[in-house]
Structure formats: structure tokens, C-alpha cells
Amino acid sequence: MIESLGDIEFETRMVGPMVLTTPVLRCLGLAEKVDRLCAIGEQADMGYGVVAELVVQCRLTEPKALYDMPDWAERYGLGELYSELESAAQLNDDRVGRMLDAIYDKRPVIWGELMAEAVQAYRIDLSRLHADTAPIKFAGLFANQGEDVTVPRLEAGYNPQGEWVQQLKLFALAAGDGGLPVWFDALSGGEGDSPNYVPQFEAFCQHAGLATLLPLDQVIVLGDRKMPTEENQLAWLRLGVGFIGPVTMRDHHRQTLRALLEAGQTWTELPYVAQRDAGKAKEKRTIYQGLGHTVTLTDPETGDEYPVRHLYIHSSALAQREAKRHREEMAAIETEIQRIQGLVNKYDYKTTEIIIRRVQKKAFKKRRAQRYFEIQVVEHPDRPEAPLELLYTVKQPQAVQEAELNGVYLLVAGGPAATLNEANLLQEWKGQYKVEHCFRMTNQLFLVGPVFLKKPQRIVSLIFLIMVGSLVAGLIERQVRRVLAERQEPIRGLMPEGRDHLRPTVPRILNAFAHYSVVHVRRADGGLIGSQFAKLDGVQQQILDVLGFPSPAELFGRPATN
């Protein structure tokens, strides 16, 4: 019996976005799947499943807190939210590291089961799969990575930002339905992209049982320029899977396009409006035109012939950008050549080799327009004081001819995708941006201790759990947007200044619960008397109603006290 207020203590602990993430993790059954597939010693006081789930929770609430998970667990009072956790100190680096070791070999199986569970529970459409790769950079010192070629290796290389960094490469398949990550794998930092598309798709089919979820001939895989190599096209066609992707325009492609135009084919305007242009007047929107034809791809192993659709796309916005770049490059090259002309026979510009090298380095650089220039250094024996002269000519006819194809790129489509009309084919391809959704949550800063990631297997396992977090976040965002679209009513007050809309992002949704907390009432000896979860504000209540999630008190099994 409590005699006075002096006999009790009030302890405030964070709950944060776990109000949203916990129901999804329970639906997917991550902890149960890890415990079933990753055995733990009889003497252990806690299974790997809850540790894996808490790493995901930490990643979704405070990514930087991975550096000190016991501190995070203490601040969030996880001992009261997770009955398996007796004290925050149990989440030390050694325990988390052992969990990462345990799940490494089981990653494909665990992910496959999670995906099958998600597809069934959330009715995810897998008929459109977007494939891409992204680098993940690492800083710090790492132990010897060993010689096991089956383990992805941190390797130094340039990332898209032009930084020379240690990195792994992340391959992912994202569903066109919400951009959800449905398959991924960590690859060595220097590994090429093209050879991985088909094997990764086959691994997804195997572990997620894709053929049991829908017929493969209903699937279309979309990728960037590295995907539709001729070898990959044949592989997709043998599997009976559709594909769409751009290929680099070669001279023979340009010649084919010119031949088609000379034969009487014409560009057809395609009724596609980019999302960024939807609010613009028609005359200010990007205009897309298409011109397609069918080619035959022969399998050299079997002699089978497959029809593949080639669709040339002309984008007015891309044409304007390329024309501007062409003009600027031409002007820059000519200006620099003329500057060098004034230096010939002076300083060290006194040999043909040096003059040509300077033109290549200073004027041509990596500018594509250099192919329209011809230079030569002429020697004049009758001018001993200035014997050398730099001359140049511009191949204007070639420049004009190639400028006619500014803004043109080529899409190839095979299998079931080859039967799509030109408008639908472009529409499908324009959904490729969705793959970025499953990368966006790997682009944050993560701080981790040295024991935590002392070998590459643990790095790969951590990436696995980060991607589980991406799946959880993606499912939350997808469900909110689907319900809001059905209701045609936004969540009022979620966005500042009344800018509420029907497509809120998951960072905004999670941030609405960033400071949500619970107060634990304890005796002086530390015993728990009861817990009072904070009252939900209007925005938080709307989000829970949209998702159909229980109240925090119901979710964590703590009835509210009066």
C-alpha cells in the first residue's frame, strides 16, 4: 500500500514511432522466424529474434543510436515494452554481434518468409518489379576481410557523389506497388551490375515462392541501362518473364531510326504526363513521342526466336537540355582552342605533342562535342620565330545531323512486355523511380561500435535488418496512402501550414510520434505500479485510425491507469 507520494516515483520513457512499427513487425513475424531458423544455446536468456527486432526498432526510431543500444533501450524503457528484456544492458555489442553472426546464413530464407507473409497480409502486387543497385559507403577501420569469395567485400571505389570510399553494393528489387523492397542482396563494392540481375531474380523466385503467388508470365522486370544486355534479355525470355529497360544508343540504332523515318514512319505523341508536370499548362509540359518497331532475338543455344520491341522515345525537355549542353560545349571548346592558339610558340607550347595534349586536356576534356572538332598543328619552316600554327575545323554537317536526334532514347521490351502498346510501355518504364524508395532509408548516417561490425558477415547482416526496417516503413507509408486515396481525405495537421495532402511520406508519419512517451509509476524499491501512456494528439489519433492499429496501451499490453 502506498502511504504517500514520497513512496512512489514517476519515470517518463520514450515510445516514439514504435507505436506504428511494432504492429507491422508483429504481423510479419520477424522475431518468431529468426528464433525458429537461428538456434540459440540452452543457457541463453534471450532468443535472437527479439534482438533482431529491437535492432530494427532502433533503426526506425533513432538510427544513430545503433552506436549505443543499451542507452537507447534505457531511454525507451524497453524492459516494460518487451517482457523478454530484463535490462537494457542485455543489448550490448557482443549480444547483437552474435545475433548478426547467427542470421547471416539464414538471410535469404528469413527474407523470403517475411516477403511471403507481407504479400499475403497486405496484398502486395508483384507483377512489376523494379531493379537497381546503390552503393553503401563505410568509414572507419575494419578487420581483415578474409579470403572467402562468397562473402561480400568492402572495396574502395567511386560512388555517385564522386567520393573515393569503402563501399558495398546493394542490389534491390522493388515492387511497383508502393516501391516496397521485395528482394535485395549485398554485393562486393567493385562488383559489376549486369551479371547480377537474373541470378538475383531467380533467388527471389526461389526463396519467396514467387511462382506460387502469381504466374511468372505476368511479371515484368524493369531496370536501368545495365539490365537489358543481350545476355540478360535472352535469360528473361527463356524464363518467360517480361522486361523493359533502356539501352545505350549506338550508331546502328541511330541508323535504324533514320531508316524508319525515311521509310515513312512518323513520331506519335504519347499521352504521358509526368507527375511534376501535372499542374502545368499543356504548352509547358514535356511532350513525349514514340516510334517503335519489332526485332527478332535468336537464342544461340536453341535457335528459338523471340520478338523484342524497340521503342524510340523523344522527350522535348531532354531535347532542350541536350541542345543547350551542345551549344555550351561547342562554345567552350572553341573558346579554349582559340586561347591556346594565342599561346602557340610561347612558354612551353613549342612542340606539336605538347600543343595537342593541351587541347585534349583543356578544351576537349570529357565533352561529348569534341567529336565535332578536328585539330592539326602545322609547321612553317619559313617562320623560324613562330614555326607552329594550331588549326581547327568544325564538322558542322555531322553536328547538325546528330542534333536532329537530341532528346531521343531507346527502350527495349521483351516477353509479355513486348505486347504493350507504346503509351503503356512508356508509362511502365516511368515507374522506375520507385526503386529509389527502398534505397532511401539506407542513405542515413549509422554509427556503430567496432565489436558490432568486426567482420563483413556482420555488416551484411546489419544491412539485412536495415532493409527489414525499410520494408516496415514502406508498408506503413503504402497503407496510409491507400486509405487516404480511398477516403479522399488527408490527415489534418500532419503537414505544416495546412499543406496536407493524400501522399504523406513515411518520415513525416513517423515523426508525428517522435516525442510520444509513457509514464511508469514505481515504488521506491523500483517495482512497477502502473503505466500511463500519453494522450494521443489529433494527428496521432488520425494516423492510428487510418492504419487500424490499436492504442499504445492495448499494443503493449499495459492497461491505462486512472
PDB file of N, CA and C in Angstrom, residues 186-226:
ATOM      1  N   ALA A 186      23.439  -7.941 -50.674  1.00  0.00           N
ATOM      2  CA  ALA A 186      24.648  -7.132 -50.582  1.00  0.00           C
ATOM      3  C   ALA A 186      25.720  -7.768 -51.457  1.00  0.00           C
ATOM      4  N   LEU A 187      26.363  -6.947 -52.286  1.00  0.00           N
ATOM      5  CA  LEU A 187      27.398  -7.411 -53.203  1.00  0.00           C
ATOM      6  C   LEU A 187      28.708  -6.693 -52.875  1.00  0.00           C
ATOM      7  N   SER A 188      29.809  -7.268 -53.308  1.00  0.00           N
ATOM      8  CA  SER A 188      31.097  -6.612 -53.120  1.00  0.00           C
ATOM      9  C   SER A 188      31.092  -5.241 -53.786  1.00  0.00           C
ATOM     10  N   GLY A 189      31.836  -4.297 -53.193  1.00  0.00           N
ATOM     11  CA  GLY A 189      31.786  -2.915 -53.643  1.00  0.00           C
ATOM     12  C   GLY A 189      32.171  -2.698 -55.089  1.00  0.00           C
ATOM     13  N   GLY A 190      33.060  -3.538 -55.636  1.00  0.00           N
ATOM     14  CA  GLY A 190      33.501  -3.343 -57.010  1.00  0.00           C
ATOM     15  C   GLY A 190      32.827  -4.244 -58.013  1.00  0.00           C
ATOM     16  N   GLU A 191      31.790  -4.954 -57.598  1.00  0.00           N
ATOM     17  CA  GLU A 191      31.158  -5.927 -58.496  1.00  0.00           C
ATOM     18  C   GLU A 191      30.300  -5.225 -59.543  1.00  0.00           C
ATOM     19  N   GLY A 192      30.316  -5.772 -60.753  1.00  0.00           N
ATOM     20  CA  GLY A 192      29.510  -5.211 -61.834  1.00  0.00           C
ATOM     21  C   GLY A 192      28.029  -5.478 -61.637  1.00  0.00           C
ATOM     22  N   ASP A 193      27.206  -4.632 -62.251  1.00  0.00           N
ATOM     23  CA  ASP A 193      25.757  -4.750 -62.081  1.00  0.00           C
ATOM     24  C   ASP A 193      25.127  -5.791 -63.005  1.00  0.00           C
ATOM     25  N   SER A 194      25.482  -5.735 -64.288  1.00  0.00           N
ATOM     26  CA  SER A 194      24.775  -6.508 -65.310  1.00  0.00           C
ATOM     27  C   SER A 194      24.660  -7.998 -65.012  1.00  0.00           C
ATOM     28  N   PRO A 195      25.719  -8.684 -64.538  1.00  0.00           N
ATOM     29  CA  PRO A 195      25.608 -10.128 -64.321  1.00  0.00           C
ATOM     30  C   PRO A 195      24.704 -10.531 -63.165  1.00  0.00           C
ATOM     31  N   ASN A 196      24.243  -9.566 -62.367  1.00  0.00           N
ATOM     32  CA  ASN A 196      23.509  -9.923 -61.150  1.00  0.00           C
ATOM     33  C   ASN A 196      21.992  -9.895 -61.295  1.00  0.00           C
ATOM     34  N   TYR A 197      21.467  -9.264 -62.333  1.00  0.00           N
ATOM     35  CA  TYR A 197      20.021  -9.090 -62.422  1.00  0.00           C
ATOM     36  C   TYR A 197      19.268 -10.418 -62.449  1.00  0.00           C
ATOM     37  N   VAL A 198      19.643 -11.288 -63.339  1.00  0.00           N
ATOM     38  CA  VAL A 198      18.899 -12.544 -63.486  1.00  0.00           C
ATOM     39  C   VAL A 198      19.119 -13.476 -62.292  1.00  0.00           C
ATOM     40  N   PRO A 199      20.357 -13.719 -61.820  1.00  0.00           N
ATOM     41  CA  PRO A 199      20.536 -14.584 -60.647  1.00  0.00           C
ATOM     42  C   PRO A 199      19.784 -14.070 -59.412  1.00  0.00           C
ATOM     43  N   GLN A 200      19.751 -12.751 -59.227  1.00  0.00           N
ATOM     44  CA  GLN A 200      19.030 -12.217 -58.069  1.00  0.00           C
ATOM     45  C   GLN A 200      17.523 -12.427 -58.222  1.00  0.00           C
ATOM     46  N   PHE A 201      17.022 -12.262 -59.418  1.00  0.00           N
ATOM     47  CA  PHE A 201      15.595 -12.528 -59.645  1.00  0.00           C
ATOM     48  C   PHE A 201      15.276 -13.992 -59.378  1.00  0.00           C
ATOM     49  N   GLU A 202      16.135 -14.882 -59.823  1.00  0.00           N
ATOM     50  CA  GLU A 202      15.914 -16.313 -59.600  1.00  0.00           C
ATOM     51  C   GLU A 202      15.975 -16.649 -58.114  1.00  0.00           C
ATOM     52  N   ALA A 203      16.868 -15.980 -57.373  1.00  0.00           N
ATOM     53  CA  ALA A 203      16.934 -16.201 -55.923  1.00  0.00           C
ATOM     54  C   ALA A 203      15.643 -15.730 -55.259  1.00  0.00           C
ATOM     55  N   PHE A 204      15.119 -14.611 -55.714  1.00  0.00           N
ATOM     56  CA  PHE A 204      13.844 -14.122 -55.185  1.00  0.00           C
ATOM     57  C   PHE A 204      12.733 -15.128 -55.447  1.00  0.00           C
ATOM     58  N   CYS A 205      12.678 -15.635 -56.680  1.00  0.00           N
ATOM     59  CA  CYS A 205      11.667 -16.644 -57.017  1.00  0.00           C
ATOM     60  C   CYS A 205      11.769 -17.855 -56.093  1.00  0.00           C
ATOM     61  N   GLN A 206      12.999 -18.289 -55.828  1.00  0.00           N
ATOM     62  CA  GLN A 206      13.207 -19.483 -55.021  1.00  0.00           C
ATOM     63  C   GLN A 206      12.783 -19.271 -53.570  1.00  0.00           C
ATOM     64  N   HIS A 207      13.246 -18.188 -52.956  1.00  0.00           N
ATOM     65  CA  HIS A 207      13.052 -18.022 -51.514  1.00  0.00           C
ATOM     66  C   HIS A 207      11.682 -17.447 -51.152  1.00  0.00           C
ATOM     67  N   ALA A 208      11.096 -16.656 -52.034  1.00  0.00           N
ATOM     68  CA  ALA A 208       9.778 -16.101 -51.739  1.00  0.00           C
ATOM     69  C   ALA A 208       8.664 -16.906 -52.386  1.00  0.00           C
ATOM     70  N   GLY A 209       9.016 -17.937 -53.176  1.00  0.00           N
ATOM     71  CA  GLY A 209       7.993 -18.732 -53.844  1.00  0.00           C
ATOM     72  C   GLY A 209       7.157 -17.887 -54.784  1.00  0.00           C
ATOM     73  N   LEU A 210       7.831 -17.065 -55.604  1.00  0.00           N
ATOM     74  CA  LEU A 210       7.113 -16.116 -56.457  1.00  0.00           C
ATOM     75  C   LEU A 210       6.099 -16.811 -57.353  1.00  0.00           C
ATOM     76  N   ALA A 211       6.468 -17.966 -57.905  1.00  0.00           N
ATOM     77  CA  ALA A 211       5.567 -18.664 -58.838  1.00  0.00           C
ATOM     78  C   ALA A 211       4.287 -19.128 -58.147  1.00  0.00           C
ATOM     79  N   THR A 212       4.309 -19.257 -56.823  1.00  0.00           N
ATOM     80  CA  THR A 212       3.091 -19.645 -56.091  1.00  0.00           C
ATOM     81  C   THR A 212       2.199 -18.440 -55.821  1.00  0.00           C
ATOM     82  N   LEU A 213       2.762 -17.232 -55.981  1.00  0.00           N
ATOM     83  CA  LEU A 213       1.999 -16.020 -55.708  1.00  0.00           C
ATOM     84  C   LEU A 213       1.334 -15.462 -56.959  1.00  0.00           C
ATOM     85  N   LEU A 214       1.979 -15.632 -58.112  1.00  0.00           N
ATOM     86  CA  LEU A 214       1.390 -15.248 -59.393  1.00  0.00           C
ATOM     87  C   LEU A 214       2.203 -15.889 -60.503  1.00  0.00           C
ATOM     88  N   PRO A 215       1.580 -16.148 -61.673  1.00  0.00           N
ATOM     89  CA  PRO A 215       2.318 -16.753 -62.791  1.00  0.00           C
ATOM     90  C   PRO A 215       3.453 -15.847 -63.245  1.00  0.00           C
ATOM     91  N   LEU A 216       4.609 -16.450 -63.571  1.00  0.00           N
ATOM     92  CA  LEU A 216       5.768 -15.659 -63.975  1.00  0.00           C
ATOM     93  C   LEU A 216       5.523 -14.876 -65.255  1.00  0.00           C
ATOM     94  N   ASP A 217       4.611 -15.369 -66.108  1.00  0.00           N
ATOM     95  CA  ASP A 217       4.371 -14.633 -67.353  1.00  0.00           C
ATOM     96  C   ASP A 217       3.558 -13.357 -67.119  1.00  0.00           C
ATOM     97  N   GLN A 218       3.187 -13.101 -65.852  1.00  0.00           N
ATOM     98  CA  GLN A 218       2.533 -11.835 -65.519  1.00  0.00           C
ATOM     99  C   GLN A 218       3.513 -10.817 -64.935  1.00  0.00           C
ATOM    100  N   VAL A 219       4.774 -11.238 -64.780  1.00  0.00           N
ATOM    101  CA  VAL A 219       5.784 -10.386 -64.157  1.00  0.00           C
ATOM    102  C   VAL A 219       6.563  -9.627 -65.230  1.00  0.00           C
ATOM    103  N   ILE A 220       6.788  -8.348 -64.990  1.00  0.00           N
ATOM    104  CA  ILE A 220       7.657  -7.542 -65.841  1.00  0.00           C
ATOM    105  C   ILE A 220       8.728  -6.929 -64.951  1.00  0.00           C
ATOM    106  N   VAL A 221       9.995  -7.155 -65.308  1.00  0.00           N
ATOM    107  CA  VAL A 221      11.132  -6.599 -64.575  1.00  0.00           C
ATOM    108  C   VAL A 221      11.614  -5.354 -65.313  1.00  0.00           C
ATOM    109  N   LEU A 222      11.796  -4.281 -64.570  1.00  0.00           N
ATOM    110  CA  LEU A 222      12.256  -3.025 -65.165  1.00  0.00           C
ATOM    111  C   LEU A 222      13.590  -2.637 -64.532  1.00  0.00           C
ATOM    112  N   GLY A 223      14.514  -2.144 -65.353  1.00  0.00           N
ATOM    113  CA  GLY A 223      15.822  -1.771 -64.848  1.00  0.00           C
ATOM    114  C   GLY A 223      16.431  -0.641 -65.637  1.00  0.00           C
ATOM    115  N   ASP A 224      17.654  -0.264 -65.236  1.00  0.00           N
ATOM    116  CA  ASP A 224      18.342   0.814 -65.931  1.00  0.00           C
ATOM    117  C   ASP A 224      19.157   0.259 -67.094  1.00  0.00           C
ATOM    118  N   ARG A 225      20.092   1.043 -67.608  1.00  0.00           N
ATOM    119  CA  ARG A 225      20.841   0.664 -68.810  1.00  0.00           C
ATOM    120  C   ARG A 225      21.707  -0.580 -68.609  1.00  0.00           C
ATOM    121  N   LYS A 226      22.016  -0.901 -67.373  1.00  0.00           N
ATOM    122  CA  LYS A 226      22.874  -2.058 -67.133  1.00  0.00           C
ATOM    123  C   LYS A 226      22.106  -3.376 -67.166  1.00  0.00           C
TER     124      LYS A 226
END
